[in-house]
GROMACS .gro file of C-alpha atoms in nm:
model
  422
    1MET     CA    1  -1.839  -2.854  -1.072
    2SER     CA    2  -1.461  -2.787  -1.043
    3THR     CA    3  -1.330  -2.871  -0.696
    4GLN     CA    4  -0.979  -2.840  -0.551
    5LEU     CA    5  -0.844  -2.923  -0.207
    6TYR     CA    6  -0.523  -2.742  -0.115
    7LYS     CA    7  -0.341  -2.889   0.185
    8ALA     CA    8  -0.045  -2.772   0.395
    9ARG     CA    9   0.115  -2.834   0.731
   10TYR     CA   10  -0.025  -2.498   0.841
   11VAL     CA   11  -0.321  -2.300   0.712
   12LEU     CA   12  -0.337  -1.947   0.851
   13PRO     CA   13  -0.681  -1.791   0.791
   14ILE     CA   14  -0.576  -1.461   0.966
   15THR     CA   15  -0.926  -1.417   1.112
   16ALA     CA   16  -0.881  -1.742   1.306
   17ALA     CA   17  -0.599  -1.931   1.475
   18PRO     CA   18  -0.348  -2.131   1.268
   19ILE     CA   19  -0.474  -2.473   1.163
   20GLU     CA   20  -0.229  -2.761   1.173
   21ASP     CA   21  -0.271  -3.019   0.898
   22GLY     CA   22  -0.515  -2.780   0.739
   23ALA     CA   23  -0.668  -2.724   0.400
   24ILE     CA   24  -0.893  -2.498   0.197
   25LEU     CA   25  -1.166  -2.636  -0.025
   26ILE     CA   26  -1.243  -2.450  -0.347
   27GLN     CA   27  -1.550  -2.505  -0.562
   28ASN     CA   28  -1.634  -2.300  -0.870
   29ASP     CA   29  -1.363  -2.048  -0.791
   30ARG     CA   30  -1.480  -1.967  -0.438
   31ILE     CA   31  -1.351  -2.089  -0.106
   32THR     CA   32  -1.621  -2.311   0.042
   33ALA     CA   33  -1.450  -2.444   0.355
   34VAL     CA   34  -1.136  -2.396   0.567
   35GLY     CA   35  -1.023  -2.628   0.843
   36GLU     CA   36  -0.844  -2.947   0.936
   37VAL     CA   37  -0.823  -3.186   0.644
   38SER     CA   38  -0.991  -3.462   0.841
   39GLN     CA   39  -1.292  -3.239   0.915
   40LEU     CA   40  -1.362  -3.099   0.568
   41PRO     CA   41  -1.650  -3.227   0.349
   42VAL     CA   42  -1.434  -3.318   0.049
   43PRO     CA   43  -1.615  -3.450  -0.261
   44THR     CA   44  -1.475  -3.776  -0.397
   45ASP     CA   45  -1.389  -3.613  -0.730
   46ALA     CA   46  -1.190  -3.324  -0.577
   47GLU     CA   47  -0.842  -3.258  -0.712
   48THR     CA   48  -0.597  -3.261  -0.419
   49ILE     CA   49  -0.283  -3.048  -0.412
   50ASP     CA   50  -0.061  -3.114  -0.110
   51PHE     CA   51   0.204  -2.850  -0.043
   52GLY     CA   52   0.350  -3.054   0.242
   53GLU     CA   53   0.571  -2.874   0.498
   54ALA     CA   54   0.444  -2.530   0.411
   55ILE     CA   55   0.235  -2.235   0.527
   56LEU     CA   56  -0.080  -2.153   0.329
   57MET     CA   57  -0.218  -1.805   0.400
   58PRO     CA   58  -0.375  -1.502   0.230
   59PRO     CA   59  -0.170  -1.285  -0.007
   60LEU     CA   60  -0.032  -0.967   0.141
   61VAL     CA   61  -0.190  -0.627   0.078
   62ASN     CA   62   0.057  -0.343   0.016
   63ALA     CA   63  -0.163  -0.042   0.082
   64HIS     CA   64   0.079   0.229  -0.034
   65THR     CA   65   0.340   0.216  -0.308
   66HIS     CA   66   0.490   0.427  -0.585
   67LEU     CA   67   0.598   0.158  -0.828
   68GLU     CA   68   0.718   0.406  -1.090
   69LEU     CA   69   1.008   0.477  -0.849
   70THR     CA   70   1.120   0.115  -0.813
   71ASP     CA   71   1.446   0.181  -1.002
   72PHE     CA   72   1.516   0.506  -0.818
   73SER     CA   73   1.847   0.389  -0.673
   74LYS     CA   74   1.973   0.326  -1.027
   75TRP     CA   75   1.882   0.677  -1.135
   76ALA     CA   76   1.983   0.898  -0.843
   77LYS     CA   77   2.331   1.042  -0.890
   78GLN     CA   78   2.395   1.053  -0.515
   79LYS     CA   79   2.229   0.726  -0.423
   80ASP     CA   80   2.490   0.645  -0.155
   81GLN     CA   81   2.417   0.965   0.036
   82GLU     CA   82   2.122   0.998   0.270
   83PRO     CA   83   1.916   1.316   0.217
   84GLY     CA   84   2.006   1.608   0.439
   85SER     CA   85   1.639   1.669   0.522
   86PHE     CA   86   1.290   1.567   0.417
   87VAL     CA   87   1.267   1.860   0.174
   88ASP     CA   88   1.613   1.782   0.033
   89TRP     CA   89   1.485   1.431  -0.042
   90ILE     CA   90   1.176   1.570  -0.220
   91LEU     CA   91   1.390   1.802  -0.433
   92GLU     CA   92   1.626   1.520  -0.527
   93LEU     CA   93   1.325   1.310  -0.621
   94ILE     CA   94   1.183   1.586  -0.842
   95LYS     CA   95   1.518   1.645  -1.011
   96THR     CA   96   1.573   1.275  -1.076
   97LYS     CA   97   1.226   1.218  -1.224
   98HIS     CA   98   1.264   1.512  -1.461
   99GLU     CA   99   1.576   1.352  -1.609
  100LEU     CA  100   1.406   1.023  -1.697
  101GLU     CA  101   1.291   0.888  -2.029
  102PRO     CA  102   0.946   0.721  -2.057
  103GLU     CA  103   1.106   0.383  -2.118
  104GLN     CA  104   1.291   0.405  -1.787
  105LEU     CA  105   0.968   0.464  -1.598
  106GLN     CA  106   0.797   0.180  -1.782
  107ARG     CA  107   1.071  -0.064  -1.684
  108SER     CA  108   1.058   0.066  -1.328
  109VAL     CA  109   0.685  -0.007  -1.299
  110GLN     CA  110   0.735  -0.354  -1.449
  111HIS     CA  111   1.013  -0.428  -1.201
  112GLY     CA  112   0.791  -0.313  -0.916
  113LEU     CA  113   0.500  -0.530  -1.021
  114GLN     CA  114   0.732  -0.831  -1.042
  115GLN     CA  115   0.878  -0.765  -0.698
  116LEU     CA  116   0.534  -0.739  -0.539
  117LEU     CA  117   0.416  -1.070  -0.684
  118GLN     CA  118   0.738  -1.255  -0.610
  119SER     CA  119   0.717  -1.157  -0.243
  120GLY     CA  120   0.357  -1.273  -0.202
  121THR     CA  121   0.167  -0.948  -0.248
  122GLY     CA  122  -0.170  -0.991  -0.419
  123ALA     CA  123  -0.326  -0.648  -0.377
  124VAL     CA  124  -0.192  -0.294  -0.380
  125CYS     CA  125  -0.274   0.073  -0.377
  126ASP     CA  126  -0.022   0.221  -0.617
  127ILE     CA  127   0.028   0.591  -0.676
  128LEU     CA  128   0.103   0.692  -1.035
  129SER     CA  129   0.212   1.038  -1.148
  130VAL     CA  130   0.251   0.966  -1.521
  131PRO     CA  131  -0.079   0.864  -1.689
  132ALA     CA  132   0.107   0.729  -1.993
  133LEU     CA  133   0.222   0.439  -1.775
  134TYR     CA  134  -0.135   0.309  -1.755
  135ASN     CA  135  -0.069   0.032  -2.007
  136CYS     CA  136   0.195  -0.120  -1.778
  137TYR     CA  137  -0.082  -0.236  -1.544
  138ILE     CA  138  -0.337  -0.384  -1.783
  139GLU     CA  139  -0.207  -0.740  -1.764
  140THR     CA  140  -0.114  -0.755  -1.394
  141PRO     CA  141  -0.309  -1.005  -1.182
  142LEU     CA  142  -0.288  -0.772  -0.882
  143TYR     CA  143  -0.608  -0.645  -0.720
  144GLY     CA  144  -0.663  -0.306  -0.557
  145TRP     CA  145  -0.631   0.052  -0.677
  146LEU     CA  146  -0.422   0.258  -0.916
  147CYS     CA  147  -0.448   0.621  -0.804
  148TYR     CA  148  -0.339   0.912  -1.019
  149GLU     CA  149  -0.127   1.159  -0.824
  150LEU     CA  150  -0.236   1.522  -0.847
  151ILE     CA  151  -0.017   1.815  -0.744
  152GLY     CA  152  -0.083   2.187  -0.779
  153LEU     CA  153  -0.201   2.498  -0.597
  154ASP     CA  154  -0.531   2.671  -0.661
  155ASP     CA  155  -0.397   2.969  -0.858
  156GLY     CA  156  -0.391   2.864  -1.221
  157MET     CA  157  -0.404   2.492  -1.145
  158GLY     CA  158  -0.744   2.427  -0.989
  159ALA     CA  159  -0.935   2.382  -1.314
  160ILE     CA  160  -0.645   2.194  -1.473
  161LEU     CA  161  -0.627   1.945  -1.186
  162SER     CA  162  -1.000   1.879  -1.207
  163MET     CA  163  -0.974   1.818  -1.581
  164MET     CA  164  -0.675   1.584  -1.535
  165ALA     CA  165  -0.856   1.393  -1.262
  166ASN     CA  166  -1.172   1.355  -1.470
  167ASP     CA  167  -0.972   1.239  -1.772
  168TRP     CA  168  -0.796   0.975  -1.562
  169LEU     CA  169  -1.120   0.835  -1.427
  170GLN     CA  170  -1.239   0.765  -1.780
  171TYR     CA  171  -1.016   0.457  -1.762
  172ARG     CA  172  -1.221   0.315  -1.473
  173SER     CA  173  -0.977   0.024  -1.427
  174ALA     CA  174  -0.640  -0.113  -1.532
  175GLY     CA  175  -0.676  -0.489  -1.538
  176LYS     CA  176  -0.806  -0.580  -1.191
  177LEU     CA  177  -0.692  -0.250  -1.043
  178LYS     CA  178  -0.961   0.014  -1.008
  179CYS     CA  179  -0.865   0.370  -1.097
  180GLY     CA  180  -0.873   0.627  -0.820
  181LEU     CA  181  -0.720   0.964  -0.735
  182SER     CA  182  -0.433   1.074  -0.512
  183PRO     CA  183  -0.419   1.442  -0.416
  184HIS     CA  184  -0.059   1.429  -0.298
  185ALA     CA  185  -0.051   1.612   0.037
  186PRO     CA  186  -0.187   1.920   0.216
  187TYR     CA  187   0.125   2.120   0.129
  188THR     CA  188   0.112   2.040  -0.245
  189VAL     CA  189  -0.261   2.063  -0.327
  190GLY     CA  190  -0.452   2.386  -0.270
  191PRO     CA  191  -0.767   2.374  -0.054
  192GLU     CA  192  -1.010   2.452  -0.338
  193SER     CA  193  -0.841   2.200  -0.566
  194LEU     CA  194  -0.851   1.937  -0.293
  195GLN     CA  195  -1.221   1.996  -0.241
  196LYS     CA  196  -1.293   1.957  -0.613
  197ILE     CA  197  -1.090   1.635  -0.628
  198VAL     CA  198  -1.271   1.491  -0.327
  199GLU     CA  199  -1.610   1.586  -0.471
  200LEU     CA  200  -1.524   1.427  -0.806
  201ALA     CA  201  -1.412   1.106  -0.635
  202GLN     CA  202  -1.732   1.092  -0.435
  203ASP     CA  203  -1.940   1.154  -0.747
  204LYS     CA  204  -1.758   0.875  -0.935
  205GLN     CA  205  -1.755   0.650  -0.626
  206VAL     CA  206  -1.381   0.591  -0.637
  207MET     CA  207  -1.117   0.589  -0.368
  208THR     CA  208  -0.867   0.864  -0.298
  209SER     CA  209  -0.537   0.834  -0.117
  210MET     CA  210  -0.335   1.114   0.041
  211HIS     CA  211  -0.012   1.163   0.236
  212LEU     CA  212  -0.102   1.322   0.570
  213GLY     CA  213   0.105   1.437   0.864
  214GLU     CA  214   0.422   1.276   0.731
  215SER     CA  215   0.682   1.525   0.858
  216PRO     CA  216   0.738   1.814   1.100
  217ASP     CA  217   0.802   2.028   0.789
  218GLU     CA  218   0.439   1.978   0.683
  219THR     CA  219   0.309   2.079   1.026
  220ALA     CA  220   0.526   2.392   1.041
  221PHE     CA  221   0.424   2.497   0.692
  222LEU     CA  222   0.049   2.459   0.746
  223ALA     CA  223   0.060   2.632   1.083
  224ALA     CA  224   0.277   2.933   1.006
  225SER     CA  225   0.424   2.915   0.651
  226GLN     CA  226   0.758   2.838   0.812
  227GLY     CA  227   1.029   2.578   0.766
  228GLU     CA  228   1.194   2.425   0.460
  229ILE     CA  229   0.871   2.374   0.265
  230ALA     CA  230   0.818   2.751   0.270
  231ASN     CA  231   1.183   2.854   0.248
  232LYS     CA  232   1.325   2.592   0.011
  233LEU     CA  233   1.063   2.372  -0.162
  234TYR     CA  234   0.818   2.641  -0.273
  235PRO     CA  235   1.083   2.881  -0.412
  236THR     CA  236   1.255   2.599  -0.599
  237VAL     CA  237   0.936   2.487  -0.776
  238GLY     CA  238   0.819   2.845  -0.836
  239TRP     CA  239   0.524   2.851  -0.597
  240GLN     CA  240   0.411   3.142  -0.381
  241THR     CA  241   0.412   3.078  -0.006
  242PRO     CA  242   0.067   3.148   0.147
  243THR     CA  243   0.045   3.491   0.313
  244PRO     CA  244  -0.102   3.511   0.563
  245PRO     CA  245  -0.023   3.154   0.673
  246LEU     CA  246  -0.293   2.892   0.642
  247ALA     CA  247  -0.296   2.868   1.023
  248THR     CA  248  -0.422   2.513   1.023
  249ASN     CA  249  -0.311   2.153   1.078
  250PRO     CA  250  -0.313   1.853   0.843
  251VAL     CA  251  -0.640   1.703   0.966
  252ASP     CA  252  -0.830   2.035   0.964
  253TYR     CA  253  -0.700   2.104   0.614
  254VAL     CA  254  -0.833   1.774   0.481
  255ALA     CA  255  -1.156   1.790   0.680
  256LYS     CA  256  -1.248   2.135   0.542
  257ALA     CA  257  -1.219   1.991   0.191
  258GLY     CA  258  -1.452   1.702   0.279
  259GLY     CA  259  -1.169   1.449   0.264
  260LEU     CA  260  -1.192   1.307   0.614
  261ASN     CA  261  -1.381   0.985   0.544
  262ARG     CA  262  -1.329   0.612   0.500
  263HIS     CA  263  -1.294   0.647   0.122
  264ASN     CA  264  -0.985   0.868   0.149
  265LEU     CA  265  -0.697   0.637   0.236
  266LEU     CA  266  -0.457   0.837   0.452
  267VAL     CA  267  -0.085   0.756   0.457
  268HIS     CA  268   0.189   0.803   0.720
  269GLY     CA  269   0.015   0.995   1.001
  270VAL     CA  270   0.343   1.039   1.188
  271GLN     CA  271   0.281   1.395   1.308
  272LEU     CA  272  -0.078   1.369   1.441
  273ASP     CA  273  -0.175   1.421   1.804
  274ALA     CA  274  -0.443   1.238   2.002
  275ASP     CA  275  -0.717   1.490   1.915
  276ALA     CA  276  -0.644   1.460   1.543
  277ILE     CA  277  -0.640   1.081   1.567
  278GLY     CA  278  -0.975   1.095   1.745
  279ARG     CA  279  -1.120   1.282   1.448
  280LEU     CA  280  -0.987   1.015   1.213
  281ALA     CA  281  -1.149   0.749   1.428
  282ARG     CA  282  -1.489   0.923   1.433
  283ALA     CA  283  -1.474   0.962   1.054
  284GLY     CA  284  -1.400   0.592   1.007
  285ALA     CA  285  -1.077   0.677   0.827
  286ASN     CA  286  -0.817   0.415   0.737
  287LEU     CA  287  -0.446   0.480   0.778
  288VAL     CA  288  -0.143   0.322   0.612
  289LEU     CA  289   0.178   0.309   0.812
  290CYS     CA  290   0.516   0.305   0.633
  291PRO     CA  291   0.763   0.257   0.920
  292ARG     CA  292   1.077   0.195   0.713
  293SER     CA  293   1.022   0.503   0.496
  294ASN     CA  294   0.958   0.720   0.802
  295GLU     CA  295   1.272   0.586   0.965
  296ARG     CA  296   1.485   0.643   0.654
  297LEU     CA  297   1.363   1.002   0.612
  298GLU     CA  298   1.390   1.070   0.987
  299VAL     CA  299   1.042   1.223   1.010
  300GLY     CA  300   0.949   1.051   1.336
  301ARG     CA  301   0.762   0.749   1.467
  302ALA     CA  302   0.386   0.716   1.417
  303PRO     CA  303   0.197   0.744   1.751
  304ILE     CA  304   0.090   0.381   1.733
  305GLU     CA  305  -0.037   0.377   2.091
  306SER     CA  306  -0.304   0.637   2.016
  307TYR     CA  307  -0.401   0.480   1.685
  308PHE     CA  308  -0.444   0.142   1.848
  309CYS     CA  309  -0.637   0.274   2.148
  310GLN     CA  310  -0.875   0.475   1.928
  311GLY     CA  311  -0.952   0.183   1.699
  312ILE     CA  312  -0.813   0.312   1.369
  313ASN     CA  313  -0.793   0.047   1.097
  314LEU     CA  314  -0.418   0.031   1.033
  315ALA     CA  315  -0.263  -0.111   0.717
  316LEU     CA  316   0.096  -0.135   0.597
  317GLY     CA  317   0.272   0.000   0.289
  318THR     CA  318   0.626  -0.001   0.161
  319ASP     CA  319   0.612   0.347   0.005
  320SER     CA  320   0.870   0.365  -0.275
  321LEU     CA  321   1.225   0.250  -0.326
  322ALA     CA  322   1.320   0.617  -0.317
  323SER     CA  323   1.282   0.589   0.061
  324ASN     CA  324   1.293   0.214   0.127
  325ASP     CA  325   1.511  -0.090   0.070
  326SER     CA  326   1.253  -0.331  -0.071
  327LEU     CA  327   0.892  -0.369  -0.180
  328SER     CA  328   0.852  -0.681   0.033
  329LEU     CA  329   0.575  -0.635   0.286
  330TRP     CA  330   0.742  -0.913   0.488
  331ASP     CA  331   1.028  -0.668   0.550
  332GLU     CA  332   0.778  -0.398   0.645
  333MET     CA  333   0.615  -0.635   0.895
  334ALA     CA  334   0.955  -0.705   1.050
  335ALA     CA  335   1.018  -0.332   1.082
  336ALA     CA  336   0.676  -0.282   1.241
  337ARG     CA  337   0.759  -0.559   1.489
  338ARG     CA  338   1.089  -0.390   1.574
  339ILE     CA  339   0.954  -0.035   1.597
  340TYR     CA  340   0.604  -0.093   1.740
  341GLY     CA  341   0.661  -0.429   1.911
  342GLU     CA  342   0.581  -0.305   2.259
  343ILE     CA  343   0.231  -0.212   2.143
  344LEU     CA  344   0.146  -0.440   1.850
  345SER     CA  345   0.160  -0.819   1.866
  346PRO     CA  346   0.266  -1.035   1.570
  347VAL     CA  347  -0.099  -1.133   1.522
  348GLN     CA  348  -0.196  -0.766   1.489
  349ILE     CA  349   0.089  -0.695   1.247
  350LEU     CA  350  -0.015  -0.990   1.029
  351ALA     CA  351  -0.367  -0.847   1.024
  352MET     CA  352  -0.233  -0.507   0.915
  353ALA     CA  353  -0.060  -0.673   0.618
  354THR     CA  354  -0.365  -0.874   0.513
  355ILE     CA  355  -0.725  -0.823   0.630
  356ASN     CA  356  -0.675  -0.462   0.751
  357GLY     CA  357  -0.519  -0.371   0.418
  358ALA     CA  358  -0.805  -0.537   0.234
  359ARG     CA  359  -1.055  -0.337   0.442
  360ALA     CA  360  -0.866  -0.015   0.372
  361LEU     CA  361  -0.883  -0.087  -0.003
  362ASN     CA  362  -1.250  -0.194   0.022
  363ILE     CA  363  -1.176  -0.542  -0.117
  364SER     CA  364  -1.224  -0.745   0.202
  365ALA     CA  365  -1.531  -0.924   0.062
  366ASP     CA  366  -1.287  -1.128  -0.148
  367PHE     CA  367  -0.943  -1.060  -0.005
  368GLY     CA  368  -0.739  -1.052   0.314
  369SER     CA  369  -0.841  -1.375   0.489
  370LEU     CA  370  -0.922  -1.738   0.415
  371GLU     CA  371  -1.293  -1.784   0.477
  372ALA     CA  372  -1.590  -1.946   0.308
  373GLU     CA  373  -1.736  -1.740   0.022
  374LYS     CA  374  -1.416  -1.544  -0.035
  375GLY     CA  375  -1.213  -1.536  -0.354
  376THR     CA  376  -0.953  -1.799  -0.437
  377HIS     CA  377  -0.648  -1.594  -0.343
  378PHE     CA  378  -0.367  -1.737  -0.130
  379GLN     CA  379   0.008  -1.778  -0.106
  380VAL     CA  380   0.228  -2.071   0.000
  381LEU     CA  381   0.555  -2.029   0.191
  382LYS     CA  382   0.815  -2.307   0.200
  383PRO     CA  383   1.064  -2.219   0.477
  384ASP     CA  384   1.363  -2.440   0.555
  385HIS     CA  385   1.198  -2.524   0.886
  386LEU     CA  386   0.860  -2.466   1.047
  387PRO     CA  387   0.797  -2.356   1.405
  388ALA     CA  388   0.535  -2.488   1.644
  389ALA     CA  389   0.185  -2.358   1.568
  390ALA     CA  390   0.187  -2.119   1.863
  391GLU     CA  391   0.508  -1.959   1.736
  392LEU     CA  392   0.385  -1.911   1.379
  393PRO     CA  393   0.283  -1.541   1.401
  394GLU     CA  394   0.618  -1.441   1.551
  395PHE     CA  395   0.797  -1.653   1.291
  396LEU     CA  396   0.618  -1.474   1.007
  397CYS     CA  397   0.706  -1.129   1.144
  398CYS     CA  398   1.080  -1.185   1.168
  399GLY     CA  399   1.160  -1.073   0.813
  400GLU     CA  400   1.317  -1.235   0.509
  401ARG     CA  401   1.006  -1.445   0.447
  402GLY     CA  402   0.963  -1.297   0.100
  403SER     CA  403   1.223  -1.529  -0.050
  404GLU     CA  404   1.027  -1.828   0.083
  405VAL     CA  405   0.712  -1.757  -0.122
  406ALA     CA  406   0.681  -2.062  -0.348
  407HIS     CA  407   0.331  -2.004  -0.488
  408LEU     CA  408   0.094  -1.710  -0.521
  409TYR     CA  409  -0.257  -1.797  -0.631
  410LEU     CA  410  -0.480  -1.517  -0.755
  411ASP     CA  411  -0.816  -1.629  -0.890
  412ASN     CA  412  -0.695  -1.987  -0.836
  413VAL     CA  413  -0.403  -1.938  -1.077
  414ASP     CA  414  -0.045  -1.967  -0.955
  415VAL     CA  415   0.087  -1.643  -1.101
  416LEU     CA  416   0.447  -1.727  -1.005
  417ALA     CA  417   0.425  -2.020  -1.246
  418GLU     CA  418   0.300  -1.792  -1.525
  419PRO     CA  419   0.596  -1.593  -1.672
  420ASP     CA  420   0.365  -1.358  -1.860
  421LEU     CA  421   0.197  -1.251  -1.535
  422CYS     CA  422   0.499  -1.210  -1.313
   0.00000   0.00000   0.00000
């Protein structure tokens, strides 16, 4: 029986209080015990690894990314200029992507995977719009989901989208990432197409992920076919604006297609009211917040008070580097602390970046916390100084922790020490 004891000044299980002079005991590639070193039943033949003045905790879970856009700032011709509006940003994104060569996108994905691992992320839900990039993910040690992004209206595209989705799901997985589907948003996927995608995902028992209620433009478009989505985005891409208007809202749109459930991971949720949030709660839906992206694109602040009061499982995501400064979830946690700090405590923000994210990705049986019977996944931070135990959650939510990640163990292998994996 292979046994390892990993020790550190602090062990942070997430589902329990920080443990000073703590350790985790691993036997046959499962965690068997977590606690104070002096209290653990350590076999005499156990291999002991002492990280010293360090913090040992679960890897982070980045529940929404677009890694193919990691090098966006290198590509965009006007990268120093902020977009004039949300739709202007989308159009710039479309234009930039159309100018790229496959090799550029491949390097971008590889850079994104490296950045996630180096900042302590061990699981992800990544959205991919180019199936040919599949091979970039085969060797990654990351867990989670790789969801193929689907965009198109019903007229002329419904059958094509279903065929594309079904073809993608033949892959089943890319390394340790399961393959899922991502119907982009209510304003870019027709209602019949969305329903077919949801039904296919349910039949194949895979996850879907969808942008929902991200901007006022989306709300205005769904309600009355007004605003820049109708007047600028649709004409530019050659789509016909719905007439009469859809006369609906984001949550109704998704619900009518059968997509309001815990297997459809919803992202952003900035423009939802209390009634809509109540429907999400009753459906058991999970929501990913991307506070830095929302702030950059000036689409508003998620109604965190209502989400928290109604018991929605909230996770965190970095979105892409087309609308963010880094893929470090530590930076996202710091932003959440700054933006939502009056409502969410550091302990709750840490949960969003770990166990809540694992629940949202349906991997919490193995991931997201340090507990007996879970997988051997953890990270080790080596800051210049350590706070008192009571101050540890606040300390971890103050940003810039990503550069302090010294080790990232996935399946009991330090992937940061393996050049081929990172």
